[in-house]
């Protein structure tokens, strides 16, 4: 490390230690100390300082500054210390405090979402609850328009973890927000996503019921999303995988969340299987037989070709 950098780091540490000391005339300035420690690369000390800062601010009811310190502690825990449990805890505390200020609901929702994101690495069930809490903030604070992307990304997370019932519930909650905001385009995508999730859950009966219900909305009935959903359900009705594969080529599916797209391309009609040999068939045993017979025929053909080649050489 260059001499100048070492000197700079030492200066930062001195400043941090000075800020964290109590004197006759002042209390420790933990937040400032945390900033100095962070700049000096002393991540654990920075984390500890921000935690102490949050506690100190909370004691004198400086809620906003306490929230800010918890947020800083959470970021260091996540990005510098890789302590995701601590990061989750401080993001949650920051969220609660920002919400308590009465004028920062969006930041509160975002940090609750961050808590869910880091928690997902070690506790999926807890992450789901935190994610749902973040959506509740948008709803109860009448900030639905700012939470649309969160609704969609959380649905993708739920679909990835095959929690289809909860994913459908989240999409129905988003549908209410879209109706309130008169956001027809997003509402149509939401309806289509519900149909996809129900099919992924193997509940095509409920999917038909919901499509019939959604079709009461003339805007949806005339949309590409309706056409895509209807095409998929017709394939399910006829147990026709080829028809479903064609229906899923509709470009409207590319406009959905990436995890929902993955769900789309994994759909199969009842009784159909995509087995490990790469053969598609309604009858798994038949697919294996077909695969083996095909390989046998190819081997026989190669053997005949080789024999013909050898005979030609002998004639020469």
PDB file of C-alpha atoms in Angstrom:
ATOM      1  CA  UNK A   1       0.000   0.000   0.000  1.00  0.00           C
ATOM      2  CA  UNK A   2       1.405   3.460  -0.894  1.00  0.00           C
ATOM      3  CA  UNK A   3       2.712   5.550   2.013  1.00  0.00           C
ATOM      4  CA  UNK A   4       0.072   8.213   1.370  1.00  0.00           C
ATOM      5  CA  UNK A   5      -2.723   5.649   1.659  1.00  0.00           C
ATOM      6  CA  UNK A   6      -1.329   4.311   4.927  1.00  0.00           C
ATOM      7  CA  UNK A   7      -1.125   7.808   6.362  1.00  0.00           C
ATOM      8  CA  UNK A   8      -4.681   8.526   5.247  1.00  0.00           C
ATOM      9  CA  UNK A   9      -5.946   5.326   6.896  1.00  0.00           C
ATOM     10  CA  UNK A  10      -4.119   6.182  10.122  1.00  0.00           C
ATOM     11  CA  UNK A  11      -5.621   9.671  10.103  1.00  0.00           C
ATOM     12  CA  UNK A  12      -9.098   8.214   9.625  1.00  0.00           C
ATOM     13  CA  UNK A  13      -8.613   5.792  12.514  1.00  0.00           C
ATOM     14  CA  UNK A  14      -7.419   8.610  14.772  1.00  0.00           C
ATOM     15  CA  UNK A  15     -10.454  10.674  13.830  1.00  0.00           C
ATOM     16  CA  UNK A  16     -12.737   7.687  14.450  1.00  0.00           C
ATOM     17  CA  UNK A  17     -11.259   7.022  17.890  1.00  0.00           C
ATOM     18  CA  UNK A  18     -11.544  10.688  18.783  1.00  0.00           C
ATOM     19  CA  UNK A  19     -15.198  10.807  17.722  1.00  0.00           C
ATOM     20  CA  UNK A  20     -15.995   7.685  19.756  1.00  0.00           C
ATOM     21  CA  UNK A  21     -14.567   9.071  23.003  1.00  0.00           C
ATOM     22  CA  UNK A  22     -16.567  10.820  25.663  1.00  0.00           C
ATOM     23  CA  UNK A  23     -15.228  14.102  26.986  1.00  0.00           C
ATOM     24  CA  UNK A  24     -16.235  16.538  29.722  1.00  0.00           C
ATOM     25  CA  UNK A  25     -18.198  18.586  27.245  1.00  0.00           C
ATOM     26  CA  UNK A  26     -19.618  16.072  24.747  1.00  0.00           C
ATOM     27  CA  UNK A  27     -20.864  12.520  24.267  1.00  0.00           C
ATOM     28  CA  UNK A  28     -19.335  10.106  21.748  1.00  0.00           C
ATOM     29  CA  UNK A  29     -20.321  10.846  18.147  1.00  0.00           C
ATOM     30  CA  UNK A  30     -20.849   7.249  17.120  1.00  0.00           C
ATOM     31  CA  UNK A  31     -22.280   7.956  13.679  1.00  0.00           C
ATOM     32  CA  UNK A  32     -19.271  10.072  12.709  1.00  0.00           C
ATOM     33  CA  UNK A  33     -16.948   7.445  14.176  1.00  0.00           C
ATOM     34  CA  UNK A  34     -18.696   4.795  12.097  1.00  0.00           C
ATOM     35  CA  UNK A  35     -18.177   6.812   8.923  1.00  0.00           C
ATOM     36  CA  UNK A  36     -14.465   7.201   9.656  1.00  0.00           C
ATOM     37  CA  UNK A  37     -14.038   3.516  10.465  1.00  0.00           C
ATOM     38  CA  UNK A  38     -15.858   2.559   7.264  1.00  0.00           C
ATOM     39  CA  UNK A  39     -13.599   4.771   5.156  1.00  0.00           C
ATOM     40  CA  UNK A  40     -10.555   3.291   6.881  1.00  0.00           C
ATOM     41  CA  UNK A  41     -11.698  -0.229   6.022  1.00  0.00           C
ATOM     42  CA  UNK A  42     -12.312  -1.153   9.667  1.00  0.00           C
ATOM     43  CA  UNK A  43     -15.646  -2.757   8.859  1.00  0.00           C
ATOM     44  CA  UNK A  44     -16.374  -4.479  12.174  1.00  0.00           C
ATOM     45  CA  UNK A  45     -15.598  -1.304  14.116  1.00  0.00           C
ATOM     46  CA  UNK A  46     -17.728   0.680  11.682  1.00  0.00           C
ATOM     47  CA  UNK A  47     -20.618  -1.737  12.168  1.00  0.00           C
ATOM     48  CA  UNK A  48     -20.305  -1.567  15.967  1.00  0.00           C
ATOM     49  CA  UNK A  49     -20.171   2.237  15.867  1.00  0.00           C
ATOM     50  CA  UNK A  50     -23.325   2.518  13.761  1.00  0.00           C
ATOM     51  CA  UNK A  51     -25.145   0.129  16.114  1.00  0.00           C
ATOM     52  CA  UNK A  52     -24.133   2.271  19.093  1.00  0.00           C
ATOM     53  CA  UNK A  53     -25.137   5.364  17.154  1.00  0.00           C
ATOM     54  CA  UNK A  54     -28.601   3.904  16.500  1.00  0.00           C
ATOM     55  CA  UNK A  55     -29.045   3.081  20.178  1.00  0.00           C
ATOM     56  CA  UNK A  56     -27.888   6.533  21.282  1.00  0.00           C
ATOM     57  CA  UNK A  57     -30.247   8.336  18.888  1.00  0.00           C
ATOM     58  CA  UNK A  58     -33.119   6.092  19.920  1.00  0.00           C
ATOM     59  CA  UNK A  59     -32.633   6.969  23.596  1.00  0.00           C
ATOM     60  CA  UNK A  60     -33.256  10.643  22.844  1.00  0.00           C
ATOM     61  CA  UNK A  61     -36.113   9.874  20.399  1.00  0.00           C
ATOM     62  CA  UNK A  62     -34.257  10.992  17.277  1.00  0.00           C
ATOM     63  CA  UNK A  63     -36.081   8.351  15.247  1.00  0.00           C
ATOM     64  CA  UNK A  64     -34.910   9.356  11.773  1.00  0.00           C
ATOM     65  CA  UNK A  65     -31.221   9.372  12.736  1.00  0.00           C
ATOM     66  CA  UNK A  66     -31.602   6.063  14.555  1.00  0.00           C
ATOM     67  CA  UNK A  67     -33.173   4.562  11.421  1.00  0.00           C
ATOM     68  CA  UNK A  68     -30.358   5.933   9.287  1.00  0.00           C
ATOM     69  CA  UNK A  69     -27.722   4.380  11.568  1.00  0.00           C
ATOM     70  CA  UNK A  70     -29.482   1.000  11.542  1.00  0.00           C
ATOM     71  CA  UNK A  71     -29.581   1.182   7.744  1.00  0.00           C
ATOM     72  CA  UNK A  72     -25.834   1.891   7.617  1.00  0.00           C
ATOM     73  CA  UNK A  73     -25.156  -0.998  10.003  1.00  0.00           C
ATOM     74  CA  UNK A  74     -27.255  -3.275   7.807  1.00  0.00           C
ATOM     75  CA  UNK A  75     -25.372  -2.318   4.654  1.00  0.00           C
ATOM     76  CA  UNK A  76     -21.982  -2.961   6.248  1.00  0.00           C
ATOM     77  CA  UNK A  77     -23.171  -6.282   7.674  1.00  0.00           C
ATOM     78  CA  UNK A  78     -24.394  -7.364   4.240  1.00  0.00           C
ATOM     79  CA  UNK A  79     -21.755  -6.002   1.886  1.00  0.00           C
ATOM     80  CA  UNK A  80     -18.580  -5.964   3.998  1.00  0.00           C
ATOM     81  CA  UNK A  81     -19.066  -8.591   6.709  1.00  0.00           C
ATOM     82  CA  UNK A  82     -21.356 -11.032   4.834  1.00  0.00           C
ATOM     83  CA  UNK A  83     -23.374 -11.345   8.038  1.00  0.00           C
ATOM     84  CA  UNK A  84     -26.810 -11.658   6.458  1.00  0.00           C
ATOM     85  CA  UNK A  85     -28.652 -12.372   9.679  1.00  0.00           C
ATOM     86  CA  UNK A  86     -27.372  -9.136  11.245  1.00  0.00           C
ATOM     87  CA  UNK A  87     -28.087  -7.269   8.011  1.00  0.00           C
ATOM     88  CA  UNK A  88     -31.669  -8.508   8.043  1.00  0.00           C
ATOM     89  CA  UNK A  89     -32.189  -7.480  11.657  1.00  0.00           C
ATOM     90  CA  UNK A  90     -30.900  -3.942  11.118  1.00  0.00           C
ATOM     91  CA  UNK A  91     -32.805  -3.479   7.860  1.00  0.00           C
ATOM     92  CA  UNK A  92     -35.975  -4.471   9.712  1.00  0.00           C
ATOM     93  CA  UNK A  93     -35.284  -2.050  12.568  1.00  0.00           C
ATOM     94  CA  UNK A  94     -34.524   0.733  10.100  1.00  0.00           C
ATOM     95  CA  UNK A  95     -37.757  -0.018   8.245  1.00  0.00           C
ATOM     96  CA  UNK A  96     -39.832   0.124  11.435  1.00  0.00           C
ATOM     97  CA  UNK A  97     -38.252   3.414  12.472  1.00  0.00           C
ATOM     98  CA  UNK A  98     -38.602   5.067   9.056  1.00  0.00           C
ATOM     99  CA  UNK A  99     -42.266   4.072   9.115  1.00  0.00           C
ATOM    100  CA  UNK A 100     -42.594   5.547  12.605  1.00  0.00           C
ATOM    101  CA  UNK A 101     -41.435   8.945  11.321  1.00  0.00           C
ATOM    102  CA  UNK A 102     -44.739   9.146   9.480  1.00  0.00           C
ATOM    103  CA  UNK A 103     -43.327  10.525   6.241  1.00  0.00           C
ATOM    104  CA  UNK A 104     -41.001   7.850   4.807  1.00  0.00           C
ATOM    105  CA  UNK A 105     -43.207   4.834   3.934  1.00  0.00           C
ATOM    106  CA  UNK A 106     -41.441   4.116   0.636  1.00  0.00           C
ATOM    107  CA  UNK A 107     -38.037   3.863   2.307  1.00  0.00           C
ATOM    108  CA  UNK A 108     -39.571   1.691   5.013  1.00  0.00           C
ATOM    109  CA  UNK A 109     -40.999  -0.677   2.394  1.00  0.00           C
ATOM    110  CA  UNK A 110     -37.719  -0.805   0.462  1.00  0.00           C
ATOM    111  CA  UNK A 111     -35.715  -1.734   3.555  1.00  0.00           C
ATOM    112  CA  UNK A 112     -38.222  -4.392   4.584  1.00  0.00           C
ATOM    113  CA  UNK A 113     -37.786  -5.763   1.065  1.00  0.00           C
ATOM    114  CA  UNK A 114     -34.000  -5.696   1.562  1.00  0.00           C
ATOM    115  CA  UNK A 115     -34.477  -7.617   4.801  1.00  0.00           C
ATOM    116  CA  UNK A 116     -36.386 -10.268   2.878  1.00  0.00           C
ATOM    117  CA  UNK A 117     -33.736 -10.399   0.161  1.00  0.00           C
ATOM    118  CA  UNK A 118     -30.820 -11.074   2.523  1.00  0.00           C
ATOM    119  CA  UNK A 119     -32.894 -13.454   4.654  1.00  0.00           C
ATOM    120  CA  UNK A 120     -33.683 -15.591   1.593  1.00  0.00           C
ATOM    121  CA  UNK A 121     -30.098 -16.883   1.672  1.00  0.00           C
ATOM    122  CA  UNK A 122     -30.657 -18.703   4.974  1.00  0.00           C
ATOM    123  CA  UNK A 123     -34.406 -18.843   5.747  1.00  0.00           C
ATOM    124  CA  UNK A 124     -36.860 -18.878   2.841  1.00  0.00           C
ATOM    125  CA  UNK A 125     -39.979 -19.040   5.027  1.00  0.00           C
ATOM    126  CA  UNK A 126     -38.929 -16.001   7.033  1.00  0.00           C
ATOM    127  CA  UNK A 127     -37.968 -14.199   3.825  1.00  0.00           C
ATOM    128  CA  UNK A 128     -41.472 -14.749   2.452  1.00  0.00           C
ATOM    129  CA  UNK A 129     -42.999 -13.126   5.534  1.00  0.00           C
ATOM    130  CA  UNK A 130     -40.663 -10.135   5.320  1.00  0.00           C
ATOM    131  CA  UNK A 131     -41.445  -9.706   1.637  1.00  0.00           C
ATOM    132  CA  UNK A 132     -45.165  -9.776   2.392  1.00  0.00           C
ATOM    133  CA  UNK A 133     -44.623  -7.212   5.153  1.00  0.00           C
ATOM    134  CA  UNK A 134     -42.991  -4.868   2.649  1.00  0.00           C
ATOM    135  CA  UNK A 135     -46.017  -5.140   0.352  1.00  0.00           C
ATOM    136  CA  UNK A 136     -48.348  -4.427   3.265  1.00  0.00           C
ATOM    137  CA  UNK A 137     -46.532  -1.139   3.843  1.00  0.00           C
ATOM    138  CA  UNK A 138     -47.204  -0.053   0.257  1.00  0.00           C
ATOM    139  CA  UNK A 139     -50.862  -1.024   0.630  1.00  0.00           C
ATOM    140  CA  UNK A 140     -51.601   0.467   4.048  1.00  0.00           C
ATOM    141  CA  UNK A 141     -49.760   3.689   3.262  1.00  0.00           C
ATOM    142  CA  UNK A 142     -51.608   4.068  -0.056  1.00  0.00           C
ATOM    143  CA  UNK A 143     -48.341   3.894  -2.017  1.00  0.00           C
ATOM    144  CA  UNK A 144     -49.291   1.067  -4.364  1.00  0.00           C
ATOM    145  CA  UNK A 145     -48.031   2.820  -7.494  1.00  0.00           C
ATOM    146  CA  UNK A 146     -44.503   2.779  -6.076  1.00  0.00           C
ATOM    147  CA  UNK A 147     -44.615  -0.903  -5.169  1.00  0.00           C
ATOM    148  CA  UNK A 148     -45.612  -2.484  -8.495  1.00  0.00           C
ATOM    149  CA  UNK A 149     -42.110  -3.770  -9.246  1.00  0.00           C
ATOM    150  CA  UNK A 150     -41.844  -5.186  -5.730  1.00  0.00           C
ATOM    151  CA  UNK A 151     -45.109  -7.095  -6.170  1.00  0.00           C
ATOM    152  CA  UNK A 152     -43.773  -8.620  -9.394  1.00  0.00           C
ATOM    153  CA  UNK A 153     -40.279  -9.466  -8.144  1.00  0.00           C
ATOM    154  CA  UNK A 154     -41.667 -11.055  -4.975  1.00  0.00           C
ATOM    155  CA  UNK A 155     -44.065 -13.122  -7.077  1.00  0.00           C
ATOM    156  CA  UNK A 156     -41.066 -14.293  -9.100  1.00  0.00           C
ATOM    157  CA  UNK A 157     -39.285 -15.320  -5.899  1.00  0.00           C
ATOM    158  CA  UNK A 158     -42.349 -17.252  -4.753  1.00  0.00           C
ATOM    159  CA  UNK A 159     -42.707 -18.990  -8.118  1.00  0.00           C
ATOM    160  CA  UNK A 160     -39.027 -19.947  -8.087  1.00  0.00           C
ATOM    161  CA  UNK A 161     -39.581 -21.601  -4.705  1.00  0.00           C
ATOM    162  CA  UNK A 162     -42.830 -23.215  -5.926  1.00  0.00           C
ATOM    163  CA  UNK A 163     -44.997 -21.332  -3.437  1.00  0.00           C
ATOM    164  CA  UNK A 164     -47.739 -20.929  -5.984  1.00  0.00           C
ATOM    165  CA  UNK A 165     -50.657 -20.290  -3.613  1.00  0.00           C
ATOM    166  CA  UNK A 166     -48.898 -17.342  -2.007  1.00  0.00           C
ATOM    167  CA  UNK A 167     -47.756 -16.108  -5.419  1.00  0.00           C
ATOM    168  CA  UNK A 168     -51.370 -16.080  -6.642  1.00  0.00           C
ATOM    169  CA  UNK A 169     -52.415 -14.153  -3.528  1.00  0.00           C
ATOM    170  CA  UNK A 170     -49.725 -11.540  -4.176  1.00  0.00           C
ATOM    171  CA  UNK A 171     -50.828 -11.150  -7.795  1.00  0.00           C
ATOM    172  CA  UNK A 172     -54.450 -10.724  -6.743  1.00  0.00           C
ATOM    173  CA  UNK A 173     -53.322  -8.006  -4.338  1.00  0.00           C
ATOM    174  CA  UNK A 174     -51.455  -6.356  -7.197  1.00  0.00           C
ATOM    175  CA  UNK A 175     -54.582  -6.596  -9.349  1.00  0.00           C
ATOM    176  CA  UNK A 176     -56.466  -4.536  -6.742  1.00  0.00           C
ATOM    177  CA  UNK A 177     -53.745  -1.888  -6.865  1.00  0.00           C
ATOM    178  CA  UNK A 178     -53.853  -1.815 -10.674  1.00  0.00           C
ATOM    179  CA  UNK A 179     -57.628  -1.404 -10.654  1.00  0.00           C
ATOM    180  CA  UNK A 180     -57.322   1.437  -8.143  1.00  0.00           C
ATOM    181  CA  UNK A 181     -54.662   3.106 -10.317  1.00  0.00           C
ATOM    182  CA  UNK A 182     -56.535   2.333 -13.561  1.00  0.00           C
ATOM    183  CA  UNK A 183     -53.346   0.715 -14.880  1.00  0.00           C
ATOM    184  CA  UNK A 184     -54.879  -1.513 -17.553  1.00  0.00           C
ATOM    185  CA  UNK A 185     -51.636  -2.747 -19.092  1.00  0.00           C
ATOM    186  CA  UNK A 186     -50.205  -3.932 -15.782  1.00  0.00           C
ATOM    187  CA  UNK A 187     -53.569  -5.408 -14.809  1.00  0.00           C
ATOM    188  CA  UNK A 188     -53.643  -7.527 -17.984  1.00  0.00           C
ATOM    189  CA  UNK A 189     -50.148  -8.867 -17.257  1.00  0.00           C
ATOM    190  CA  UNK A 190     -51.189  -9.589 -13.686  1.00  0.00           C
ATOM    191  CA  UNK A 191     -54.207 -11.601 -14.827  1.00  0.00           C
ATOM    192  CA  UNK A 192     -52.036 -13.592 -17.239  1.00  0.00           C
ATOM    193  CA  UNK A 193     -49.524 -14.285 -14.459  1.00  0.00           C
ATOM    194  CA  UNK A 194     -52.302 -15.633 -12.224  1.00  0.00           C
ATOM    195  CA  UNK A 195     -53.324 -18.089 -14.953  1.00  0.00           C
ATOM    196  CA  UNK A 196     -49.711 -19.234 -15.400  1.00  0.00           C
ATOM    197  CA  UNK A 197     -49.253 -19.750 -11.655  1.00  0.00           C
ATOM    198  CA  UNK A 198     -52.437 -21.801 -11.398  1.00  0.00           C
ATOM    199  CA  UNK A 199     -51.324 -24.000 -14.296  1.00  0.00           C
ATOM    200  CA  UNK A 200     -47.917 -24.438 -12.667  1.00  0.00           C
ATOM    201  CA  UNK A 201     -49.786 -25.535  -9.543  1.00  0.00           C
ATOM    202  CA  UNK A 202     -51.605 -28.117 -11.720  1.00  0.00           C
ATOM    203  CA  UNK A 203     -54.943 -26.472 -10.996  1.00  0.00           C
ATOM    204  CA  UNK A 204     -56.246 -25.934 -14.519  1.00  0.00           C
ATOM    205  CA  UNK A 205     -59.849 -26.042 -13.247  1.00  0.00           C
ATOM    206  CA  UNK A 206     -59.265 -22.930 -11.136  1.00  0.00           C
ATOM    207  CA  UNK A 207     -57.348 -21.380 -14.034  1.00  0.00           C
ATOM    208  CA  UNK A 208     -60.431 -21.756 -16.267  1.00  0.00           C
ATOM    209  CA  UNK A 209     -62.611 -20.204 -13.547  1.00  0.00           C
ATOM    210  CA  UNK A 210     -60.288 -17.248 -13.095  1.00  0.00           C
ATOM    211  CA  UNK A 211     -59.986 -16.645 -16.839  1.00  0.00           C
ATOM    212  CA  UNK A 212     -63.771 -16.554 -17.052  1.00  0.00           C
ATOM    213  CA  UNK A 213     -63.849 -14.054 -14.182  1.00  0.00           C
ATOM    214  CA  UNK A 214     -61.077 -11.877 -15.606  1.00  0.00           C
ATOM    215  CA  UNK A 215     -62.845 -11.860 -18.980  1.00  0.00           C
ATOM    216  CA  UNK A 216     -65.583  -9.698 -17.482  1.00  0.00           C
ATOM    217  CA  UNK A 217     -63.058  -6.893 -17.977  1.00  0.00           C
ATOM    218  CA  UNK A 218     -63.439  -5.946 -21.648  1.00  0.00           C
ATOM    219  CA  UNK A 219     -59.961  -4.426 -21.738  1.00  0.00           C
ATOM    220  CA  UNK A 220     -58.468  -7.783 -20.796  1.00  0.00           C
ATOM    221  CA  UNK A 221     -60.787  -9.695 -23.121  1.00  0.00           C
ATOM    222  CA  UNK A 222     -59.438  -7.718 -26.097  1.00  0.00           C
ATOM    223  CA  UNK A 223     -55.800  -7.954 -25.033  1.00  0.00           C
ATOM    224  CA  UNK A 224     -52.837 -10.074 -26.134  1.00  0.00           C
ATOM    225  CA  UNK A 225     -52.624 -11.348 -22.566  1.00  0.00           C
ATOM    226  CA  UNK A 226     -56.102 -12.859 -22.866  1.00  0.00           C
ATOM    227  CA  UNK A 227     -55.170 -14.442 -26.189  1.00  0.00           C
ATOM    228  CA  UNK A 228     -52.060 -15.989 -24.617  1.00  0.00           C
ATOM    229  CA  UNK A 229     -53.934 -17.300 -21.569  1.00  0.00           C
ATOM    230  CA  UNK A 230     -56.786 -18.654 -23.684  1.00  0.00           C
ATOM    231  CA  UNK A 231     -54.359 -20.419 -26.032  1.00  0.00           C
ATOM    232  CA  UNK A 232     -52.621 -22.134 -23.134  1.00  0.00           C
ATOM    233  CA  UNK A 233     -55.890 -23.246 -21.552  1.00  0.00           C
ATOM    234  CA  UNK A 234     -57.211 -24.658 -24.832  1.00  0.00           C
ATOM    235  CA  UNK A 235     -54.117 -26.860 -24.981  1.00  0.00           C
ATOM    236  CA  UNK A 236     -54.799 -28.034 -21.428  1.00  0.00           C
ATOM    237  CA  UNK A 237     -58.395 -28.786 -22.329  1.00  0.00           C
ATOM    238  CA  UNK A 238     -57.284 -30.950 -25.275  1.00  0.00           C
ATOM    239  CA  UNK A 239     -54.288 -32.476 -23.421  1.00  0.00           C
ATOM    240  CA  UNK A 240     -52.192 -31.325 -26.369  1.00  0.00           C
ATOM    241  CA  UNK A 241     -48.571 -30.535 -25.468  1.00  0.00           C
ATOM    242  CA  UNK A 242     -47.712 -29.504 -29.009  1.00  0.00           C
ATOM    243  CA  UNK A 243     -50.512 -26.951 -28.966  1.00  0.00           C
ATOM    244  CA  UNK A 244     -49.305 -25.677 -25.581  1.00  0.00           C
ATOM    245  CA  UNK A 245     -45.725 -25.310 -26.814  1.00  0.00           C
ATOM    246  CA  UNK A 246     -46.986 -23.232 -29.731  1.00  0.00           C
ATOM    247  CA  UNK A 247     -49.199 -21.118 -27.464  1.00  0.00           C
ATOM    248  CA  UNK A 248     -46.257 -20.377 -25.175  1.00  0.00           C
ATOM    249  CA  UNK A 249     -44.327 -18.857 -28.083  1.00  0.00           C
ATOM    250  CA  UNK A 250     -46.578 -15.789 -27.831  1.00  0.00           C
ATOM    251  CA  UNK A 251     -44.290 -12.757 -27.441  1.00  0.00           C
ATOM    252  CA  UNK A 252     -46.400 -11.409 -24.578  1.00  0.00           C
ATOM    253  CA  UNK A 253     -44.776 -13.947 -22.245  1.00  0.00           C
ATOM    254  CA  UNK A 254     -41.424 -12.197 -22.733  1.00  0.00           C
ATOM    255  CA  UNK A 255     -42.868  -9.140 -20.984  1.00  0.00           C
ATOM    256  CA  UNK A 256     -43.367 -11.017 -17.713  1.00  0.00           C
ATOM    257  CA  UNK A 257     -40.947 -11.307 -14.792  1.00  0.00           C
ATOM    258  CA  UNK A 258     -37.971 -13.550 -15.668  1.00  0.00           C
ATOM    259  CA  UNK A 259     -38.872 -16.133 -13.010  1.00  0.00           C
ATOM    260  CA  UNK A 260     -42.438 -16.233 -14.312  1.00  0.00           C
ATOM    261  CA  UNK A 261     -41.023 -16.794 -17.802  1.00  0.00           C
ATOM    262  CA  UNK A 262     -39.105 -19.783 -16.439  1.00  0.00           C
ATOM    263  CA  UNK A 263     -42.358 -21.061 -14.975  1.00  0.00           C
ATOM    264  CA  UNK A 264     -44.098 -20.588 -18.321  1.00  0.00           C
ATOM    265  CA  UNK A 265     -41.595 -22.724 -20.209  1.00  0.00           C
ATOM    266  CA  UNK A 266     -41.823 -25.532 -17.659  1.00  0.00           C
ATOM    267  CA  UNK A 267     -45.576 -26.015 -18.154  1.00  0.00           C
ATOM    268  CA  UNK A 268     -46.874 -29.353 -19.397  1.00  0.00           C
ATOM    269  CA  UNK A 269     -50.413 -30.568 -19.975  1.00  0.00           C
ATOM    270  CA  UNK A 270     -51.777 -33.237 -17.576  1.00  0.00           C
ATOM    271  CA  UNK A 271     -50.253 -36.664 -18.182  1.00  0.00           C
ATOM    272  CA  UNK A 272     -47.278 -35.313 -20.099  1.00  0.00           C
ATOM    273  CA  UNK A 273     -43.696 -35.731 -18.909  1.00  0.00           C
ATOM    274  CA  UNK A 274     -40.326 -34.342 -19.901  1.00  0.00           C
ATOM    275  CA  UNK A 275     -38.024 -37.160 -18.814  1.00  0.00           C
ATOM    276  CA  UNK A 276     -34.289 -37.229 -18.241  1.00  0.00           C
ATOM    277  CA  UNK A 277     -33.596 -38.822 -21.619  1.00  0.00           C
ATOM    278  CA  UNK A 278     -34.899 -35.727 -23.343  1.00  0.00           C
ATOM    279  CA  UNK A 279     -37.845 -37.563 -24.913  1.00  0.00           C
ATOM    280  CA  UNK A 280     -41.322 -36.069 -24.618  1.00  0.00           C
ATOM    281  CA  UNK A 281     -44.191 -38.501 -24.210  1.00  0.00           C
ATOM    282  CA  UNK A 282     -47.436 -39.090 -22.363  1.00  0.00           C
ATOM    283  CA  UNK A 283     -46.151 -42.573 -21.594  1.00  0.00           C
ATOM    284  CA  UNK A 284     -42.759 -42.611 -19.868  1.00  0.00           C
ATOM    285  CA  UNK A 285     -42.089 -46.281 -20.598  1.00  0.00           C
ATOM    286  CA  UNK A 286     -42.991 -45.818 -24.225  1.00  0.00           C
ATOM    287  CA  UNK A 287     -40.585 -42.888 -24.434  1.00  0.00           C
ATOM    288  CA  UNK A 288     -37.732 -45.041 -23.128  1.00  0.00           C
ATOM    289  CA  UNK A 289     -38.576 -47.807 -25.591  1.00  0.00           C
ATOM    290  CA  UNK A 290     -38.668 -45.314 -28.439  1.00  0.00           C
ATOM    291  CA  UNK A 291     -35.320 -43.859 -27.379  1.00  0.00           C
ATOM    292  CA  UNK A 292     -33.640 -47.265 -27.145  1.00  0.00           C
ATOM    293  CA  UNK A 293     -35.139 -48.455 -30.436  1.00  0.00           C
ATOM    294  CA  UNK A 294     -33.956 -45.286 -32.166  1.00  0.00           C
ATOM    295  CA  UNK A 295     -30.414 -45.751 -30.842  1.00  0.00           C
ATOM    296  CA  UNK A 296     -30.484 -49.440 -31.878  1.00  0.00           C
ATOM    297  CA  UNK A 297     -31.590 -48.571 -35.406  1.00  0.00           C
ATOM    298  CA  UNK A 298     -28.851 -45.948 -35.681  1.00  0.00           C
ATOM    299  CA  UNK A 299     -26.229 -48.466 -34.490  1.00  0.00           C
ATOM    300  CA  UNK A 300     -27.440 -51.064 -36.998  1.00  0.00           C
ATOM    301  CA  UNK A 301     -27.318 -48.496 -39.777  1.00  0.00           C
ATOM    302  CA  UNK A 302     -23.770 -47.479 -38.813  1.00  0.00           C
ATOM    303  CA  UNK A 303     -22.756 -51.160 -38.783  1.00  0.00           C
ATOM    304  CA  UNK A 304     -24.213 -51.732 -42.245  1.00  0.00           C
ATOM    305  CA  UNK A 305     -22.479 -48.646 -43.572  1.00  0.00           C
ATOM    306  CA  UNK A 306     -19.172 -49.877 -42.155  1.00  0.00           C
ATOM    307  CA  UNK A 307     -19.697 -53.355 -43.719  1.00  0.00           C
ATOM    308  CA  UNK A 308     -20.454 -51.835 -47.105  1.00  0.00           C
ATOM    309  CA  UNK A 309     -17.325 -49.711 -46.870  1.00  0.00           C
ATOM    310  CA  UNK A 310     -15.181 -52.786 -46.017  1.00  0.00           C
ATOM    311  CA  UNK A 311     -16.641 -54.813 -48.902  1.00  0.00           C
ATOM    312  CA  UNK A 312     -15.878 -51.992 -51.310  1.00  0.00           C
ATOM    313  CA  UNK A 313     -12.255 -52.010 -50.121  1.00  0.00           C
ATOM    314  CA  UNK A 314     -12.026 -55.761 -50.692  1.00  0.00           C
ATOM    315  CA  UNK A 315     -13.336 -55.385 -54.228  1.00  0.00           C
ATOM    316  CA  UNK A 316     -10.654 -52.814 -54.931  1.00  0.00           C
TER     317      UNK A 316
END
